[in-house]
PDB file of C-alpha atoms in Angstrom:
ATOM      1  CA  ALA A   1     104.028 113.111  13.823  1.00 91.00           C
ATOM      2  CA  ASN A   2     107.142 115.016  14.747  1.00 94.00           C
ATOM      3  CA  ALA A   3     107.837 113.094  17.964  1.00 96.00           C
ATOM      4  CA  THR A   4     110.331 111.027  19.932  1.00 97.00           C
ATOM      5  CA  ILE A   5     110.292 108.574  22.799  1.00 97.00           C
ATOM      6  CA  LEU A   6     112.432 109.958  25.629  1.00 97.00           C
ATOM      7  CA  MET A   7     114.062 108.098  28.502  1.00 97.00           C
ATOM      8  CA  LEU A   8     116.192 109.596  31.248  1.00 95.00           C
ATOM      9  CA  ALA A   9     118.363 106.742  32.496  1.00 96.00           C
ATOM     10  CA  ARG A  10     121.678 105.903  34.081  1.00 95.00           C
ATOM     11  CA  ASN A  11     124.131 103.236  33.043  1.00 97.00           C
ATOM     12  CA  SER A  12     123.068 101.246  36.110  1.00 96.00           C
ATOM     13  CA  ASP A  13     119.490 101.224  34.720  1.00 96.00           C
ATOM     14  CA  VAL A  14     120.518  99.193  31.669  1.00 98.00           C
ATOM     15  CA  ASP A  15     118.483  96.062  32.472  1.00 98.00           C
ATOM     16  CA  ASN A  16     115.333  98.060  33.222  1.00 97.00           C
ATOM     17  CA  ALA A  17     115.861 100.408  30.268  1.00 98.00           C
ATOM     18  CA  VAL A  18     116.160  97.428  27.929  1.00 98.00           C
ATOM     19  CA  ARG A  19     112.966  95.898  29.342  1.00 96.00           C
ATOM     20  CA  SER A  20     111.012  99.158  28.945  1.00 96.00           C
ATOM     21  CA  ALA A  21     112.275  99.744  25.422  1.00 97.00           C
ATOM     22  CA  ARG A  22     111.486  96.175  24.375  1.00 96.00           C
ATOM     23  CA  ARG A  23     107.992  96.396  25.880  1.00 96.00           C
ATOM     24  CA  LEU A  24     107.140  99.690  24.192  1.00 96.00           C
ATOM     25  CA  GLU A  25     108.636  98.548  20.891  1.00 96.00           C
ATOM     26  CA  ASP A  26     106.525  95.366  21.027  1.00 96.00           C
ATOM     27  CA  ARG A  27     103.282  97.030  22.141  1.00 96.00           C
ATOM     28  CA  PHE A  28     103.446 100.291  20.181  1.00 96.00           C
ATOM     29  CA  ASN A  29     106.516 101.428  18.335  1.00 96.00           C
ATOM     30  CA  LYS A  30     106.943  98.480  15.961  1.00 94.00           C
ATOM     31  CA  LYS A  31     103.819  99.861  14.260  1.00 95.00           C
ATOM     32  CA  PHE A  32     104.787 103.535  14.313  1.00 96.00           C
ATOM     33  CA  GLY A  33     108.593 103.675  14.267  1.00 96.00           C
ATOM     34  CA  TYR A  34     109.293 106.732  16.375  1.00 97.00           C
ATOM     35  CA  PRO A  35     112.930 107.504  17.213  1.00 98.00           C
ATOM     36  CA  TRP A  36     114.210 107.078  20.759  1.00 98.00           C
ATOM     37  CA  LEU A  37     116.266 109.595  22.726  1.00 98.00           C
ATOM     38  CA  PHE A  38     118.137 108.529  25.863  1.00 98.00           C
ATOM     39  CA  LEU A  39     119.594 111.157  28.200  1.00 96.00           C
ATOM     40  CA  ASN A  40     121.992 110.715  31.120  1.00 95.00           C
ATOM     41  CA  GLU A  41     123.923 113.086  33.375  1.00 93.00           C
ATOM     42  CA  GLU A  42     127.091 111.117  32.575  1.00 94.00           C
ATOM     43  CA  PRO A  43     128.184 109.527  29.285  1.00 97.00           C
ATOM     44  CA  PHE A  44     126.421 106.284  28.437  1.00 98.00           C
ATOM     45  CA  SER A  45     128.558 103.160  28.557  1.00 98.00           C
ATOM     46  CA  GLU A  46     129.112 101.123  25.410  1.00 98.00           C
ATOM     47  CA  GLU A  47     127.231  98.263  27.091  1.00 98.00           C
ATOM     48  CA  PHE A  48     124.186 100.491  27.658  1.00 98.00           C
ATOM     49  CA  LYS A  49     124.199 101.808  24.101  1.00 98.00           C
ATOM     50  CA  THR A  50     124.644  98.365  22.551  1.00 98.00           C
ATOM     51  CA  ARG A  51     122.041  96.572  24.637  1.00 98.00           C
ATOM     52  CA  VAL A  52     119.408  99.287  24.216  1.00 97.00           C
ATOM     53  CA  SER A  53     120.055  99.645  20.490  1.00 97.00           C
ATOM     54  CA  ASN A  54     119.630  95.885  20.039  1.00 97.00           C
ATOM     55  CA  VAL A  55     115.956  95.982  21.134  1.00 96.00           C
ATOM     56  CA  ILE A  56     114.934  99.081  19.160  1.00 96.00           C
ATOM     57  CA  ASN A  57     114.182  98.778  15.461  1.00 92.00           C
ATOM     58  CA  GLY A  58     114.565 102.423  14.528  1.00 91.00           C
ATOM     59  CA  GLU A  59     116.771 105.406  15.239  1.00 96.00           C
ATOM     60  CA  VAL A  60     118.343 105.725  18.695  1.00 98.00           C
ATOM     61  CA  THR A  61     120.197 108.791  19.989  1.00 98.00           C
ATOM     62  CA  PHE A  62     122.163 109.032  23.231  1.00 98.00           C
ATOM     63  CA  GLY A  63     122.741 112.420  24.800  1.00 97.00           C
ATOM     64  CA  LEU A  64     124.298 114.069  27.811  1.00 95.00           C
ATOM     65  CA  VAL A  65     122.403 116.349  30.188  1.00 93.00           C
ATOM     66  CA  PRO A  66     124.321 119.628  30.554  1.00 89.00           C
ATOM     67  CA  ARG A  67     125.851 119.965  34.003  1.00 87.00           C
ATOM     68  CA  GLU A  68     124.041 123.262  34.649  1.00 86.00           C
ATOM     69  CA  HIS A  69     120.699 121.546  33.973  1.00 86.00           C
ATOM     70  CA  TRP A  70     121.360 118.660  36.354  1.00 82.00           C
ATOM     71  CA  TYR A  71     123.208 119.984  39.395  1.00 85.00           C
ATOM     72  CA  GLN A  72     121.972 122.742  41.651  1.00 85.00           C
ATOM     73  CA  PRO A  73     123.521 126.183  41.110  1.00 87.00           C
ATOM     74  CA  ASP A  74     126.478 127.305  43.224  1.00 89.00           C
ATOM     75  CA  TRP A  75     124.400 130.051  44.848  1.00 94.00           C
ATOM     76  CA  ILE A  76     122.204 127.493  46.673  1.00 88.00           C
ATOM     77  CA  ASN A  77     122.896 127.436  50.420  1.00 92.00           C
ATOM     78  CA  GLU A  78     123.996 123.815  50.786  1.00 87.00           C
ATOM     79  CA  THR A  79     123.652 123.877  54.574  1.00 92.00           C
ATOM     80  CA  LEU A  80     119.954 124.766  54.272  1.00 92.00           C
ATOM     81  CA  ALA A  81     119.439 122.335  51.399  1.00 88.00           C
ATOM     82  CA  THR A  82     121.004 119.495  53.395  1.00 90.00           C
ATOM     83  CA  ALA A  83     118.869 120.341  56.429  1.00 93.00           C
ATOM     84  CA  GLY A  84     115.759 120.282  54.250  1.00 90.00           C
ATOM     85  CA  ARG A  85     116.644 116.882  52.796  1.00 90.00           C
ATOM     86  CA  GLU A  86     117.409 115.490  56.251  1.00 92.00           C
ATOM     87  CA  LYS A  87     114.014 116.680  57.511  1.00 93.00           C
ATOM     88  CA  MET A  88     112.230 115.113  54.563  1.00 90.00           C
ATOM     89  CA  ALA A  89     114.079 111.835  55.181  1.00 92.00           C
ATOM     90  CA  ALA A  90     113.178 111.971  58.884  1.00 93.00           C
ATOM     91  CA  ASP A  91     109.539 112.574  57.908  1.00 93.00           C
ATOM     92  CA  ASN A  92     109.670 109.450  55.713  1.00 93.00           C
ATOM     93  CA  ILE A  93     109.059 111.380  52.511  1.00 90.00           C
ATOM     94  CA  ILE A  94     109.922 109.093  49.622  1.00 90.00           C
ATOM     95  CA  TYR A  95     113.367 109.979  48.214  1.00 89.00           C
ATOM     96  CA  GLY A  96     113.432 112.851  50.725  1.00 89.00           C
ATOM     97  CA  GLY A  97     117.141 112.586  51.425  1.00 88.00           C
ATOM     98  CA  SER A  98     118.226 111.832  47.877  1.00 88.00           C
ATOM     99  CA  VAL A  99     120.276 114.484  46.088  1.00 86.00           C
ATOM    100  CA  SER A 100     120.184 112.511  42.826  1.00 86.00           C
ATOM    101  CA  TYR A 101     116.375 112.405  42.966  1.00 88.00           C
ATOM    102  CA  ARG A 102     116.254 116.193  43.501  1.00 85.00           C
ATOM    103  CA  ASN A 103     118.567 116.626  40.500  1.00 83.00           C
ATOM    104  CA  MET A 104     116.350 114.428  38.346  1.00 85.00           C
ATOM    105  CA  CYS A 105     113.210 116.318  39.407  1.00 85.00           C
ATOM    106  CA  ARG A 106     114.932 119.625  38.695  1.00 84.00           C
ATOM    107  CA  PHE A 107     115.792 118.470  35.179  1.00 85.00           C
ATOM    108  CA  ASN A 108     112.339 116.988  34.519  1.00 84.00           C
ATOM    109  CA  SER A 109     110.631 120.171  35.742  1.00 86.00           C
ATOM    110  CA  GLY A 110     111.652 122.091  32.673  1.00 82.00           C
ATOM    111  CA  PHE A 111     115.295 121.872  31.708  1.00 83.00           C
ATOM    112  CA  PHE A 112     114.677 118.736  29.621  1.00 86.00           C
ATOM    113  CA  TYR A 113     112.596 120.852  27.257  1.00 86.00           C
ATOM    114  CA  ARG A 114     115.640 123.010  26.516  1.00 89.00           C
ATOM    115  CA  HIS A 115     117.899 120.069  25.676  1.00 92.00           C
ATOM    116  CA  PRO A 116     119.355 120.554  22.176  1.00 94.00           C
ATOM    117  CA  LEU A 117     118.465 117.001  21.099  1.00 95.00           C
ATOM    118  CA  LEU A 118     114.765 117.627  21.840  1.00 94.00           C
ATOM    119  CA  GLN A 119     114.546 120.884  19.895  1.00 94.00           C
ATOM    120  CA  GLN A 120     113.730 119.178  16.596  1.00 95.00           C
ATOM    121  CA  TYR A 121     110.600 117.543  18.028  1.00 96.00           C
ATOM    122  CA  LYS A 122     107.124 118.893  18.670  1.00 95.00           C
ATOM    123  CA  TRP A 123     106.066 115.967  20.893  1.00 95.00           C
ATOM    124  CA  TYR A 124     107.732 113.519  23.240  1.00 95.00           C
ATOM    125  CA  TRP A 125     106.662 110.474  25.221  1.00 96.00           C
ATOM    126  CA  ARG A 126     108.691 110.133  28.397  1.00 95.00           C
ATOM    127  CA  VAL A 127     109.240 106.511  29.396  1.00 96.00           C
ATOM    128  CA  GLU A 128     110.807 105.402  32.668  1.00 94.00           C
ATOM    129  CA  PRO A 129     113.124 102.438  33.047  1.00 94.00           C
ATOM    130  CA  ASP A 130     111.151  99.298  33.976  1.00 90.00           C
ATOM    131  CA  VAL A 131     107.629 100.305  32.991  1.00 94.00           C
ATOM    132  CA  HIS A 132     105.065  97.792  31.796  1.00 93.00           C
ATOM    133  CA  PHE A 133     102.690  97.958  28.852  1.00 92.00           C
ATOM    134  CA  HIS A 134     100.061  95.254  29.254  1.00 93.00           C
ATOM    135  CA  CYS A 135      98.236  95.637  25.957  1.00 95.00           C
ATOM    136  CA  ASP A 136      98.883  96.737  22.413  1.00 95.00           C
ATOM    137  CA  ILE A 137      98.552 100.433  21.650  1.00 95.00           C
ATOM    138  CA  ASP A 138      96.971 100.420  18.204  1.00 93.00           C
ATOM    139  CA  PHE A 139      96.591 104.159  17.727  1.00 94.00           C
ATOM    140  CA  ASP A 140      99.164 106.920  17.540  1.00 95.00           C
ATOM    141  CA  PRO A 141      98.795 109.215  20.591  1.00 94.00           C
ATOM    142  CA  PHE A 142     100.920 111.883  18.914  1.00 94.00           C
ATOM    143  CA  LEU A 143      98.547 112.089  15.938  1.00 92.00           C
ATOM    144  CA  PHE A 144      95.605 111.998  18.350  1.00 93.00           C
ATOM    145  CA  MET A 145      97.004 115.044  20.164  1.00 90.00           C
ATOM    146  CA  GLU A 146      97.588 116.851  16.884  1.00 88.00           C
ATOM    147  CA  ASP A 147      93.953 116.313  15.900  1.00 85.00           C
TER     148      ASP A 147
END
C-alpha cells in the first residue's frame, strides 16, 4: 500500500521515539517494510536521527514542520489566548496551560496533511513516542482499509 508511519517528535523525545519505533518494527513493520516519516518543529539533532535510524530496517525521512503550521498566526489576540490557557490550567484541564500542546494540536488537526513529505502517500499511521504494542500485528491495516 502507498503508506508511511508518521511520528511527530522532539529531540527531547529521542528515548521514547526509539522505543516506539523498535516496538512497531518488531511487532509489525519487519513484515511489511513501510517507510517512516519523523516531523519536528525544529531541526532534528544528529543524535535523534542516528538513534532512530538504527532501530528501523527501512527508509527513514526527517522533516521540519513549517513555522506557519506550528505557531499561532500573528492576528491571534495573545492576551485573550493567555487568559484562556490560564483558565484551563486553573480548571485542571490536562495540558490546559501549555502553548506547545496547543501548537501540536493545531498541527495535528489538519496542517500535517498538507506537509510536503506526506503528499506522496495515500495512507499514514501516526505513532506517538513511547507507545506499546503488546502483540504481533500479522495483517496489513493499510491493505485492509483499501479493501
